[in-house]
Coordinates of C-alpha atoms in Angstrom, one line a residue:
M12 CA -15.9 2.4 -14.1
G13 CA -18.5 2.1 -11.4
A14 CA -16.8 -0.3 -9.1
T15 CA -18.6 0.8 -6.0
S16 CA -22.0 1.5 -7.6
G17 CA -22.6 -2.0 -8.8
A18 CA -22.3 -1.1 -12.5
V19 CA -21.7 -3.9 -14.9
W20 CA -18.1 -4.6 -15.9
G21 CA -17.1 -6.2 -19.2
R22 CA -14.9 -9.3 -19.1
A23 CA -11.8 -7.4 -20.5
E24 CA -12.3 -4.6 -17.9
Q25 CA -12.4 -7.2 -15.1
Q26 CA -9.3 -9.0 -16.3
D27 CA -7.4 -5.7 -16.7
F28 CA -8.5 -4.5 -13.3
R29 CA -7.5 -7.8 -11.6
S30 CA -4.1 -7.7 -13.2
R31 CA -3.5 -4.2 -11.9
V32 CA -4.7 -5.1 -8.4
R33 CA -2.4 -8.1 -8.4
G34 CA 0.4 -6.0 -9.8
T35 CA -0.1 -3.3 -7.1
L36 CA 0.0 -5.8 -4.2
L37 CA 2.8 -8.0 -5.5
G38 CA 4.8 -4.9 -6.7
T39 CA 4.5 -3.4 -3.2
A40 CA 5.7 -6.6 -1.6
V41 CA 8.5 -7.3 -4.1
G42 CA 9.9 -3.8 -3.6
D43 CA 9.6 -4.1 0.1
A44 CA 11.4 -7.5 0.1
L45 CA 14.1 -6.1 -2.2
G46 CA 14.8 -3.2 0.1
A47 CA 14.4 -5.0 3.4
P48 CA 18.1 -6.2 3.7
A49 CA 19.3 -2.6 3.1
D50 CA 16.8 -0.8 5.4
T51 CA 19.3 0.0 8.1
L52 CA 22.4 0.4 5.9
S53 CA 24.0 3.5 4.3
L54 CA 24.7 3.3 0.5
A55 CA 28.3 2.6 1.4
G56 CA 27.1 -0.2 3.7
I57 CA 24.9 -1.7 1.0
R58 CA 27.8 -1.7 -1.4
A59 CA 30.1 -3.3 1.2
A60 CA 27.5 -6.0 1.8
H61 CA 26.3 -6.7 -1.7
G62 CA 29.1 -5.6 -4.1
P63 CA 30.1 -2.3 -5.8
D64 CA 26.9 -2.1 -7.8
G65 CA 24.8 -2.4 -4.7
L66 CA 21.7 -4.6 -4.1
L67 CA 20.5 -6.0 -7.4
D68 CA 18.7 -9.1 -6.3
L69 CA 16.7 -10.4 -3.3
A70 CA 18.9 -11.1 -0.3
D71 CA 18.5 -12.5 3.2
A72 CA 16.4 -10.5 5.6
H73 CA 14.5 -11.7 8.6
G74 CA 16.0 -15.2 8.1
R75 CA 15.1 -15.7 4.4
R76 CA 15.2 -14.3 0.9
G77 CA 12.1 -12.5 -0.2
A78 CA 10.9 -11.6 3.3
V79 CA 8.5 -8.7 3.5
T80 CA 8.3 -6.1 6.3
H81 CA 5.4 -4.3 8.1
H82 CA 4.8 -2.2 5.0
T83 CA 3.4 -5.2 3.1
Q84 CA 1.6 -6.6 6.2
L85 CA -0.3 -3.3 6.6
T86 CA -1.0 -3.0 2.9
L87 CA -2.7 -6.4 3.0
F88 CA -4.8 -5.3 6.0
T89 CA -5.7 -2.1 4.1
V90 CA -7.2 -4.3 1.4
D91 CA -9.0 -6.4 4.0
G92 CA -10.4 -3.3 5.6
L93 CA -11.7 -1.9 2.2
I94 CA -13.4 -5.2 1.4
R95 CA -15.0 -5.3 4.9
A96 CA -16.2 -1.7 4.4
Q97 CA -18.0 -2.6 1.2
V98 CA -19.6 -5.6 2.9
R99 CA -20.7 -3.5 5.9
R100 CA -22.2 -0.9 3.6
D101 CA -25.2 -3.2 3.2
T102 CA -26.0 -2.7 6.9
G103 CA -26.0 1.1 6.6
A104 CA -22.9 1.4 8.7
W105 CA -20.9 3.2 6.1
H106 CA -17.8 4.8 7.6
P107 CA -14.7 3.4 5.8
P108 CA -12.1 5.0 8.2
T109 CA -13.6 3.0 11.1
D110 CA -13.4 -0.2 9.1
L111 CA -9.8 0.5 8.2
H112 CA -9.0 1.2 11.8
R113 CA -10.5 -2.1 12.8
A114 CA -8.3 -3.8 10.1
Y115 CA -5.2 -2.0 11.3
R116 CA -6.0 -3.1 14.9
R117 CA -6.2 -6.7 13.6
W118 CA -2.7 -6.2 12.3
A119 CA -1.6 -4.7 15.6
A120 CA -2.8 -7.9 17.3
T121 CA -0.5 -9.9 15.0
Q122 CA 2.4 -8.0 16.5
T123 CA 1.6 -9.0 20.1
D124 CA 0.0 -12.4 19.8
W125 CA 1.9 -15.7 19.1
G126 CA -0.6 -16.7 16.4
P127 CA -4.2 -16.6 15.3
D128 CA -6.8 -16.9 18.1
E129 CA -9.6 -19.2 17.1
R130 CA -11.9 -17.6 19.6
R131 CA -12.1 -14.4 17.5
K132 CA -14.5 -15.6 14.8
D133 CA -15.2 -12.1 13.4
D134 CA -11.6 -11.5 12.4
G135 CA -12.0 -13.0 8.9
W136 CA -9.5 -15.2 7.1
L137 CA -6.6 -12.8 6.7
A138 CA -6.0 -12.5 10.4
R139 CA -5.7 -16.3 10.6
E140 CA -2.7 -16.3 8.2
E141 CA 0.1 -17.4 10.5
W142 CA 2.9 -16.0 8.5
L143 CA 1.6 -12.5 9.1
Y144 CA 2.3 -12.9 12.8
A145 CA 6.0 -12.3 12.2
R146 CA 7.2 -9.0 13.8
R147 CA 9.1 -7.1 11.1
E148 CA 10.5 -4.1 13.0
P149 CA 7.3 -2.0 13.0
T150 CA 8.0 1.6 13.9
R151 CA 7.1 3.2 17.2
A152 CA 4.5 5.4 15.5
L153 CA 2.7 2.4 14.2
L154 CA 2.6 0.6 17.5
L155 CA 1.6 3.7 19.4
G156 CA -1.0 4.8 16.9
L157 CA -2.7 1.4 16.8
G158 CA -2.0 0.5 20.5
D159 CA -5.5 1.2 21.7
D160 CA -9.1 1.4 20.4
V161 CA -9.0 5.2 20.1
M162 CA -8.9 6.1 16.4
G163 CA -6.8 8.9 15.2
T164 CA -8.7 11.5 13.1
L165 CA -7.8 14.6 11.2
E166 CA -9.0 16.7 14.2
R167 CA -7.2 14.5 16.7
P168 CA -4.5 12.6 14.8
K169 CA -2.1 10.1 16.3
N170 CA 1.6 11.0 16.3
P171 CA 1.1 14.5 14.8
G172 CA 4.8 15.2 14.8
D173 CA 5.9 12.1 12.8
P174 CA 6.4 12.7 9.1
G175 CA 7.6 9.2 8.3
P176 CA 6.7 7.2 5.2
E177 CA 4.9 4.3 6.9
A178 CA 1.4 5.5 6.3
V179 CA 2.2 6.2 2.6
A180 CA 3.6 2.7 2.2
R181 CA 0.3 1.1 3.1
S182 CA -1.9 3.4 1.0
A183 CA -1.7 1.9 -2.5
P184 CA -5.0 0.0 -2.1
F185 CA -7.0 3.2 -1.7
G186 CA -6.0 4.0 -5.2
L187 CA -7.6 0.8 -6.4
L188 CA -11.0 2.2 -5.6
V189 CA -11.5 3.0 -9.3
G190 CA -15.2 3.7 -8.9
W191 CA -14.5 6.5 -6.5
E192 CA -13.9 10.1 -7.5
P193 CA -10.2 11.1 -7.1
Q194 CA -10.9 13.7 -4.4
L195 CA -12.6 11.0 -2.2
V196 CA -9.6 8.7 -2.6
V197 CA -7.4 11.5 -1.4
Q198 CA -9.7 12.2 1.6
L199 CA -10.0 8.6 2.7
S200 CA -6.3 7.9 2.5
V201 CA -5.5 11.1 4.4
E202 CA -8.0 10.3 7.1
C203 CA -6.6 6.8 7.5
A204 CA -3.0 8.0 7.5
A205 CA -3.9 10.2 10.5
Q206 CA -4.6 7.0 12.5
T207 CA -0.8 6.6 12.9
H208 CA 0.9 9.6 11.2
G209 CA -0.9 12.8 11.8
H210 CA 1.9 15.1 10.5
P211 CA 0.6 16.9 7.4
L212 CA 3.6 15.8 5.3
A213 CA 2.8 12.1 6.0
A214 CA -1.0 12.4 5.6
L215 CA -0.9 14.5 2.4
S216 CA 1.8 12.3 0.9
A217 CA -0.4 9.3 1.5
G218 CA -3.3 11.0 -0.3
A219 CA -1.0 12.0 -3.2
Y220 CA 0.3 8.4 -3.5
A221 CA -3.1 6.9 -3.4
V222 CA -4.5 9.2 -6.1
I223 CA -1.5 8.6 -8.3
V224 CA -2.2 4.8 -8.1
H225 CA -5.9 5.6 -8.8
G226 CA -4.9 7.3 -12.0
L227 CA -2.7 4.3 -13.0
A228 CA -5.4 1.8 -12.1
R229 CA -7.8 3.7 -14.4
G230 CA -5.3 3.5 -17.3
D231 CA -3.5 6.8 -17.1
S232 CA 0.2 7.2 -17.7
L233 CA 2.4 7.8 -14.7
D234 CA 3.3 11.3 -15.8
G235 CA -0.3 12.1 -16.4
A236 CA -1.4 10.6 -13.0
V237 CA 1.2 12.7 -11.2
R238 CA 0.2 15.9 -13.0
A239 CA -3.5 15.2 -12.2
A240 CA -2.5 14.6 -8.5
L241 CA -0.8 18.0 -8.5
D242 CA -3.9 19.7 -9.7
L243 CA -6.1 17.9 -7.2
L244 CA -3.7 18.6 -4.2
A245 CA -3.5 22.3 -5.0
A246 CA -6.9 22.8 -3.3
R247 CA -5.8 21.3 0.0
P248 CA -4.3 23.4 2.8
G249 CA -0.6 22.6 3.5
H250 CA 0.0 20.9 0.1
Q251 CA 3.1 22.9 -0.9
P252 CA 5.8 20.6 0.5
V253 CA 4.2 17.6 -1.1
T254 CA 3.5 19.1 -4.4
D255 CA 7.0 20.6 -4.4
A256 CA 8.4 17.1 -3.9
L257 CA 6.4 15.7 -6.8
R258 CA 7.6 18.5 -9.1
R259 CA 11.2 17.8 -8.0
A260 CA 10.6 14.2 -9.1
L261 CA 9.3 15.3 -12.5
D262 CA 12.1 17.8 -13.0
A263 CA 14.8 15.2 -12.0
V264 CA 13.7 13.0 -14.9
R265 CA 15.3 15.5 -17.3
Q266 CA 18.5 15.9 -15.3
G267 CA 20.8 13.3 -16.8
V268 CA 21.5 9.6 -16.2
P269 CA 19.6 8.2 -13.2
G270 CA 21.7 7.2 -10.3
P271 CA 22.1 7.1 -6.5
D272 CA 23.0 10.8 -6.2
R273 CA 19.7 11.9 -7.7
V274 CA 17.8 9.4 -5.5
A275 CA 19.6 10.8 -2.4
E276 CA 18.7 14.4 -3.3
L277 CA 15.0 13.4 -3.6
T278 CA 15.0 11.3 -0.4
G279 CA 16.3 14.1 1.8
D280 CA 15.8 13.3 5.4
G281 CA 13.7 10.2 4.7
S282 CA 10.3 11.8 5.4
A283 CA 7.1 10.8 3.5
D284 CA 7.3 13.5 0.9
G285 CA 10.9 12.6 0.0
L286 CA 10.1 8.9 -0.4
L287 CA 7.0 9.7 -2.5
A288 CA 9.3 11.7 -4.8
V289 CA 11.8 8.9 -5.0
A290 CA 9.1 6.4 -5.9
V291 CA 7.7 8.6 -8.7
Y292 CA 11.2 9.3 -10.1
C293 CA 12.4 5.7 -10.0
A294 CA 9.2 4.4 -11.6
L295 CA 9.5 7.0 -14.4
V296 CA 13.2 6.6 -15.2
G297 CA 13.5 2.8 -14.7
H298 CA 14.3 0.9 -17.9
D299 CA 12.0 -1.8 -16.6
V300 CA 10.5 -2.9 -13.2
R301 CA 13.7 -4.5 -12.0
H302 CA 15.9 -1.4 -12.8
G303 CA 13.4 1.0 -11.2
L304 CA 13.2 -1.0 -8.0
C305 CA 17.0 -1.4 -7.7
L306 CA 17.4 2.3 -8.2
A307 CA 14.9 3.0 -5.4
V308 CA 16.4 0.7 -2.8
N309 CA 20.1 1.5 -3.2
Q310 CA 20.2 4.5 -1.0
S311 CA 21.0 5.6 2.6
G312 CA 17.3 6.3 3.5
P313 CA 14.4 3.8 4.2
S314 CA 15.1 1.3 1.4
A315 CA 12.1 -1.0 2.1
A316 CA 9.6 1.9 2.0
A317 CA 11.2 3.3 -1.1
G318 CA 11.0 -0.2 -2.8
A319 CA 7.4 -0.7 -1.6
L320 CA 6.2 2.6 -2.9
T321 CA 8.0 2.2 -6.3
G322 CA 6.8 -1.3 -6.7
G323 CA 3.2 -0.3 -6.0
L324 CA 3.3 2.3 -8.8
L325 CA 5.0 0.0 -11.3
G326 CA 2.6 -2.8 -10.5
A327 CA -0.5 -0.6 -10.9
L328 CA 1.0 0.8 -14.1
H329 CA 2.0 -2.4 -15.9
G330 CA 0.1 -5.2 -14.1
E331 CA 1.4 -8.4 -12.5
T332 CA 3.0 -9.9 -15.6
A333 CA 5.7 -7.1 -15.7
L334 CA 7.1 -8.0 -12.3
P335 CA 10.3 -10.1 -12.2
P336 CA 9.1 -13.7 -12.0
A337 CA 12.3 -14.9 -10.3
W338 CA 11.6 -12.5 -7.5
L339 CA 7.9 -13.4 -7.3
A340 CA 8.9 -17.1 -7.0
E341 CA 10.7 -16.4 -3.7
L342 CA 8.3 -13.8 -2.3
E343 CA 7.0 -14.5 1.2
G344 CA 3.3 -14.8 1.4
R345 CA 2.6 -14.7 -2.4
P346 CA -0.3 -17.1 -2.3
T347 CA -2.1 -15.0 0.3
M348 CA -1.5 -11.8 -1.7
L349 CA -2.9 -13.4 -4.9
E350 CA -6.0 -14.7 -3.0
L351 CA -6.6 -11.3 -1.4
A352 CA -6.0 -9.4 -4.7
D353 CA -8.6 -11.6 -6.4
D354 CA -11.1 -11.2 -3.6
F355 CA -10.7 -7.4 -3.8
A356 CA -11.1 -7.4 -7.6
M357 CA -14.2 -9.6 -7.3
E358 CA -15.7 -7.5 -4.5
M359 CA -15.2 -4.3 -6.5
T360 CA -16.6 -5.6 -9.8
Q361 CA -19.2 -8.1 -8.6
G362 CA -20.0 -7.1 -5.0
P363 CA -23.8 -7.1 -5.4
A364 CA -23.7 -10.8 -6.4
L365 CA -21.8 -11.6 -3.2
H366 CA -23.9 -9.6 -0.7
G367 CA -26.9 -7.5 -1.4
P368 CA -30.7 -7.4 -1.6
A369 CA -30.8 -10.5 -3.8
G370 CA -29.0 -12.5 -1.2
S371 CA -25.6 -13.1 0.2
S372 CA -22.9 -15.7 0.0
P373 CA -22.3 -17.3 3.4
G374 CA -18.8 -18.2 2.4
W375 CA -18.0 -14.6 1.5
L376 CA -19.4 -13.3 4.8
A377 CA -17.4 -15.8 6.7
R378 CA -14.2 -14.5 5.0
Y379 CA -15.2 -10.8 5.4
P380 CA -17.6 -10.6 8.4
R381 CA -19.8 -7.6 8.8
A382 CA -19.0 -7.4 12.5

């Protein structure tokens, strides 16, 4: 598939890709929303609040059922940044990490402003979605990393001591760049992770997660996508903790009936590599999407991140129709997510018809300005 090269896509290919893009974004959000009420609770606390079997359905968080957290917010701005990068490519200004940093700074503005500022005409449509201005307990690393115009890089990363999972949890959209070579997907996601989480565990886990999603979006099995990621990561310095975590996830699949104890072992201290392992494990052993997500969020670690990561994998693997419809019906921001997913799919499959030498769509450039 030549998504970034302007190659012609067949109708069936386009439909399959759009379903996987929708599945990835909605799956990330549904898992995030499922885990949000449990995010600060221990497993014992989850059972005390939601019954002996734990959290098995959407529950109230942030004043409503189906509320998402900063994980979903930043995932949407990742998509926005990737579309803007493609549009800006026509100008010769081709540096995706810069475009992603601008997108993440637009998210940072939502965490300090009361609502959209009509004076900022170059912000595009996503930054004018009022529901995204809700502050959903963003971590200190996110706020510090995106608190000024200085972009963190691999040479000078932001928060180099923070191994948390937040950068991984926004990285699924990089995997949807199906026209890119896998090693470039890893590189871009690692570079963009360093904008807030410069610790090698966090950055390489983000790269690993993105390239697993990339394999799924191209039609690979989850086991096959993970094994391909292991081979690809082996060439990168400092990969061992992350590849060890992925191998533990694969090994755990063969170690008896899935349950919270196995999830707790994989989660460890809640760092990025542990949450990556949990997501892979739960997506592999879940009887269906609902079971995999419930297994991921019923734990003492970061439940929302675990749910978001697991949901992103399952959505990319199965497409949108596999996601629980009752949960989608209550999901905060679903119309925005569907609109953004379809825009991304259209940009990646038909970008030259929207902007290019033959002419540009004024409406598209208003939605995704080149500035």
